[in-house]
CSV table of C-alpha atoms in Angstrom, one decimal:
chain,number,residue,atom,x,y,z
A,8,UNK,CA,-5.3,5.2,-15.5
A,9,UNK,CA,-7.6,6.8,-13.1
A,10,UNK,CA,-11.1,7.8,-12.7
A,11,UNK,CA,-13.6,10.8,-12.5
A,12,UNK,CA,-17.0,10.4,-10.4
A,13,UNK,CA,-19.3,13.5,-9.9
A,14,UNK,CA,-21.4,13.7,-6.7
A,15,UNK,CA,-23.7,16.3,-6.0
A,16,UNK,CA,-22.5,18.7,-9.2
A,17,UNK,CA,-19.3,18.3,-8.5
A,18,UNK,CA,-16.4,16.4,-10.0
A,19,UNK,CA,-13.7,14.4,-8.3
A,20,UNK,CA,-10.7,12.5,-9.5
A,21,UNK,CA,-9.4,9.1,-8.0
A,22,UNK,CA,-6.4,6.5,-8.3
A,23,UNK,CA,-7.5,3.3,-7.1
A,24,UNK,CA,-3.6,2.1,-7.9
A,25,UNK,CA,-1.6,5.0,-6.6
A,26,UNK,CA,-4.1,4.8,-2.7
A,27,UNK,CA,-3.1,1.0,-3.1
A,28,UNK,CA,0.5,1.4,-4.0
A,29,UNK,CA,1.2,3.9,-1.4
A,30,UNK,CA,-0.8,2.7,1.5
A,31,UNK,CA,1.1,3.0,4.9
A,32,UNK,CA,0.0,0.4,7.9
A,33,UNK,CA,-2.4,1.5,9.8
A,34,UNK,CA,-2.6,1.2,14.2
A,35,UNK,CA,-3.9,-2.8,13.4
A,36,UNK,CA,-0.8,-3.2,11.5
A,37,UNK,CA,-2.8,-3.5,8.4
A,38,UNK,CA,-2.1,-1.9,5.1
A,39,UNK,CA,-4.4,1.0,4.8
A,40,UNK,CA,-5.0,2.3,1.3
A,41,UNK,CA,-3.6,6.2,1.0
A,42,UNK,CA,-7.4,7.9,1.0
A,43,UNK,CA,-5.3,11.3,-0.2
A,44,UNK,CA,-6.3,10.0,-4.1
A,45,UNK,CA,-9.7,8.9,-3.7
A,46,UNK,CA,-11.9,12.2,-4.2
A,47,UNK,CA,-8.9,14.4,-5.0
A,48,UNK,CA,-9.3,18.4,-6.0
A,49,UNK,CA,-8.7,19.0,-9.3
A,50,UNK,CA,-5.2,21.0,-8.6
A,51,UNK,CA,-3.9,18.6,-5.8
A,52,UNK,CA,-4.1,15.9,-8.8
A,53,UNK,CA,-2.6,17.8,-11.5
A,54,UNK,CA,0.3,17.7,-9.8
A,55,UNK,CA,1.1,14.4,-10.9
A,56,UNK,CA,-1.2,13.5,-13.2
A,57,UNK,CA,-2.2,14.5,-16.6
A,58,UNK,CA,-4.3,12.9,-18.9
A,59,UNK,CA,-4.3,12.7,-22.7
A,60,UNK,CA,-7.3,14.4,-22.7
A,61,UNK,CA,-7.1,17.6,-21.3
A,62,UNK,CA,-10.8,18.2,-19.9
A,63,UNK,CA,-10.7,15.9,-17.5
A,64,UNK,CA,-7.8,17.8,-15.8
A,65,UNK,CA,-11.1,19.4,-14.4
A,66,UNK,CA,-9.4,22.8,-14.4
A,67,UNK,CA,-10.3,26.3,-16.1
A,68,UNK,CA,-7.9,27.1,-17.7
A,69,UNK,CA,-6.4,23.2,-18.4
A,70,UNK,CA,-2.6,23.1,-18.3
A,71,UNK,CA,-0.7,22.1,-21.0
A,72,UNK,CA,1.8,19.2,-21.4
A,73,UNK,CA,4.8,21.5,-21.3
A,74,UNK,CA,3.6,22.7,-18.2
A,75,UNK,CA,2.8,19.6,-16.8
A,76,UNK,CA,7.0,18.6,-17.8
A,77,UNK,CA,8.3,21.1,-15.7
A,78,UNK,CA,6.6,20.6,-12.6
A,79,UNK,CA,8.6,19.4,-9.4
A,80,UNK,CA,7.9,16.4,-8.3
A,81,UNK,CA,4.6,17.0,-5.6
A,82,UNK,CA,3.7,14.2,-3.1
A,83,UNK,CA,0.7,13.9,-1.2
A,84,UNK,CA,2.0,15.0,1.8
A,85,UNK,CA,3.2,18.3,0.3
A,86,UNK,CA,-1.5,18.4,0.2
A,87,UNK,CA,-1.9,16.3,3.1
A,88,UNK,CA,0.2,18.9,5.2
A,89,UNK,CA,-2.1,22.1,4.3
A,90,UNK,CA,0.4,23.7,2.0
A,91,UNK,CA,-1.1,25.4,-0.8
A,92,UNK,CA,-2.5,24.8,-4.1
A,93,UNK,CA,-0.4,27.0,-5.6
A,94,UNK,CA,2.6,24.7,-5.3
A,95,UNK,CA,6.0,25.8,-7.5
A,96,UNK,CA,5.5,25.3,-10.7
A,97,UNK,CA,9.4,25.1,-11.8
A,98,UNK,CA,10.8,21.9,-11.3
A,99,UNK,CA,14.4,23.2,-12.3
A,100,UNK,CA,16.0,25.3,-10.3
A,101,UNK,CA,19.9,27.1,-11.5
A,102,UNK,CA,21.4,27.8,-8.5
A,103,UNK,CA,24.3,29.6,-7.1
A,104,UNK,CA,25.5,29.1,-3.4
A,105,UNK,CA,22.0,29.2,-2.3
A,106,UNK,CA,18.2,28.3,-3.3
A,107,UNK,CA,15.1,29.7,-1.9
A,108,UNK,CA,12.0,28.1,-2.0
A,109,UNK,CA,8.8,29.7,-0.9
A,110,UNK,CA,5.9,27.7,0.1
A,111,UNK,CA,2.3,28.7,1.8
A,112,UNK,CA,0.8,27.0,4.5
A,113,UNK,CA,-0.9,28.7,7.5
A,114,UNK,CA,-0.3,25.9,10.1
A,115,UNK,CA,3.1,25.5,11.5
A,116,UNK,CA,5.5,23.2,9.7
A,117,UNK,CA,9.2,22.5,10.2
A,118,UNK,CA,11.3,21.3,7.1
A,119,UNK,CA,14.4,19.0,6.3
A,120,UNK,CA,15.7,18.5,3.4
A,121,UNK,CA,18.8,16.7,1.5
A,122,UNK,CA,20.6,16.9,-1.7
A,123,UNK,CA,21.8,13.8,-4.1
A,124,UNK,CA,24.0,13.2,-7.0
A,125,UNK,CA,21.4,13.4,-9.8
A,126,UNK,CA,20.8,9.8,-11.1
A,127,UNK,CA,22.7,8.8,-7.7
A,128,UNK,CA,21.5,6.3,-5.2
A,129,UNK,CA,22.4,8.3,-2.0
A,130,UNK,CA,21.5,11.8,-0.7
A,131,UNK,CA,22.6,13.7,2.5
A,132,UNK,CA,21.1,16.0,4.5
A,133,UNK,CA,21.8,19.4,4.5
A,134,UNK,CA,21.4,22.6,7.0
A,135,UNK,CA,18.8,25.1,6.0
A,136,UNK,CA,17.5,28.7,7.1
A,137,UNK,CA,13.5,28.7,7.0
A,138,UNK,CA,12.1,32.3,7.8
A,139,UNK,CA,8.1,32.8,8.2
A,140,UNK,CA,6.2,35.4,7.3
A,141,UNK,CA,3.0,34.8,7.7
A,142,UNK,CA,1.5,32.1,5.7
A,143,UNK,CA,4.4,32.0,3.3
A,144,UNK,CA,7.6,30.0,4.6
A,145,UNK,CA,11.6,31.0,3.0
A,146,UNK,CA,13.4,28.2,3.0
A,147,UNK,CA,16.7,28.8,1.8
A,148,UNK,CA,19.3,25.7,1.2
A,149,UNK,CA,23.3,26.1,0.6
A,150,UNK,CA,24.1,24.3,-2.6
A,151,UNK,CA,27.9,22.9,-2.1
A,152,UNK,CA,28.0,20.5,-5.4
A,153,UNK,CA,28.0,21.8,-8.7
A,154,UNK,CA,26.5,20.4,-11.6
A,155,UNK,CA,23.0,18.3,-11.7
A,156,UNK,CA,22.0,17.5,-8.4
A,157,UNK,CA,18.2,16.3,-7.1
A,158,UNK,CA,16.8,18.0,-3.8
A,159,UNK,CA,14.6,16.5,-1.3
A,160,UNK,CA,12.4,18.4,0.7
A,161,UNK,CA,10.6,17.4,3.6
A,162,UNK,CA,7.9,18.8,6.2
A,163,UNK,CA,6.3,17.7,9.4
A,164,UNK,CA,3.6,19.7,11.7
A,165,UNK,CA,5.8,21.6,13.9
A,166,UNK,CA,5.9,19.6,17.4
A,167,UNK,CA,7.2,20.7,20.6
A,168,UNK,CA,10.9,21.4,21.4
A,169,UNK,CA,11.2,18.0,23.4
A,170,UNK,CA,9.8,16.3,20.8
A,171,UNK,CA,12.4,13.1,20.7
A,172,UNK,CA,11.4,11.4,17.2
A,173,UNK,CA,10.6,13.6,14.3
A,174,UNK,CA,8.8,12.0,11.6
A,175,UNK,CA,8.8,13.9,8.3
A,176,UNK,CA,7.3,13.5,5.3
A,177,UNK,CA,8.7,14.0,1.3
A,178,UNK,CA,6.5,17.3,0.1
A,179,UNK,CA,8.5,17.5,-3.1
A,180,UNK,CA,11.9,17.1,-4.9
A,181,UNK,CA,13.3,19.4,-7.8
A,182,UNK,CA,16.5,19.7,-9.9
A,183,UNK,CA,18.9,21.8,-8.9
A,184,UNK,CA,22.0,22.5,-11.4
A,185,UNK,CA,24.8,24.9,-9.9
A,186,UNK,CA,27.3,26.2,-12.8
């Protein structure tokens, strides 16, 4: 369950339970509640949530449960980050040797990613090729395993070449299935 509030004309969703359940600690060592679902747009909370009735999806035109179903899996971050709205709609992905994802987002990002057993309990990472062109970002991953297998990607803001600790964050996982 979640909420809709209009200020000023316009309309805003929030998640009181998703903020809570994925706070992060803040520099008090506190738990901080994650403010990325309290006044959401529209779009950004589609990604993950639909409701069983479709006008408070707040979006012209509202998408439909079969659309909703094939959707990756989106995490805040993946908004957070600056990417685009327009996030990839196909949440399974047939494969050969390699995938290519294309992603927008006009600041500068670097990406990881790794690659599980489907169902499994472990991933590992893999190497990838990301090419920019402009605001849209290739990034193109080898896929060894055949069969069912779930992809992780992550992104961080692009930090300098010293940079010792990189912390990324999940954007989004699909299904990948290599015959």
């Amino acid at each position: 369950e979640w909420n809709a509030v209009q200020l000023d004309g316009d309309w805003y969703l929030l998640d009181i339970a998703w903020a809570q359940t994925t706070a992060k600690a803040g520099p008090d060592g506190k738990l901080q509640p994650n403010d990325f679902f309290f006044l959401t747009e529209p779009i950004a909370f589609a990604a993950n949530h639909f409701p069983m009735d479709t006008r408070w999806q707040l979006l012209n035109p509202a998408l439909s449960k079969t659309q909703f179903d094939q959707f990756p899996k989106i995490y805040d971050a993946y908004f957070r980050l600056g990417f685009d709205a327009d996030f990839p709609k196909n949440g399974q992905l047939r494969a050969g040797e390699l995938v290519t994802l294309s992603l927008q987002n006009e600041k500068e990002v670097e990406f990881t990613c790794s690659i599980g057993k489907q169902g499994g309990t472990t991933a590992v990472q893999v190497p990838i090729n990301t090419r920019r062109n402009g605001d849209t970002y290739q990034v193109v991953i080898p896929i060894t395993q055949r069969g069912a297998s779930t992809l992780y990607l992550f992104a961080k803001p692009k930090g300098p070449r010293s940079e010792r600790i990189k912390s990324y964050e999940g954007i989004a996982s699909f299904t990948i299935v290599r015959s």
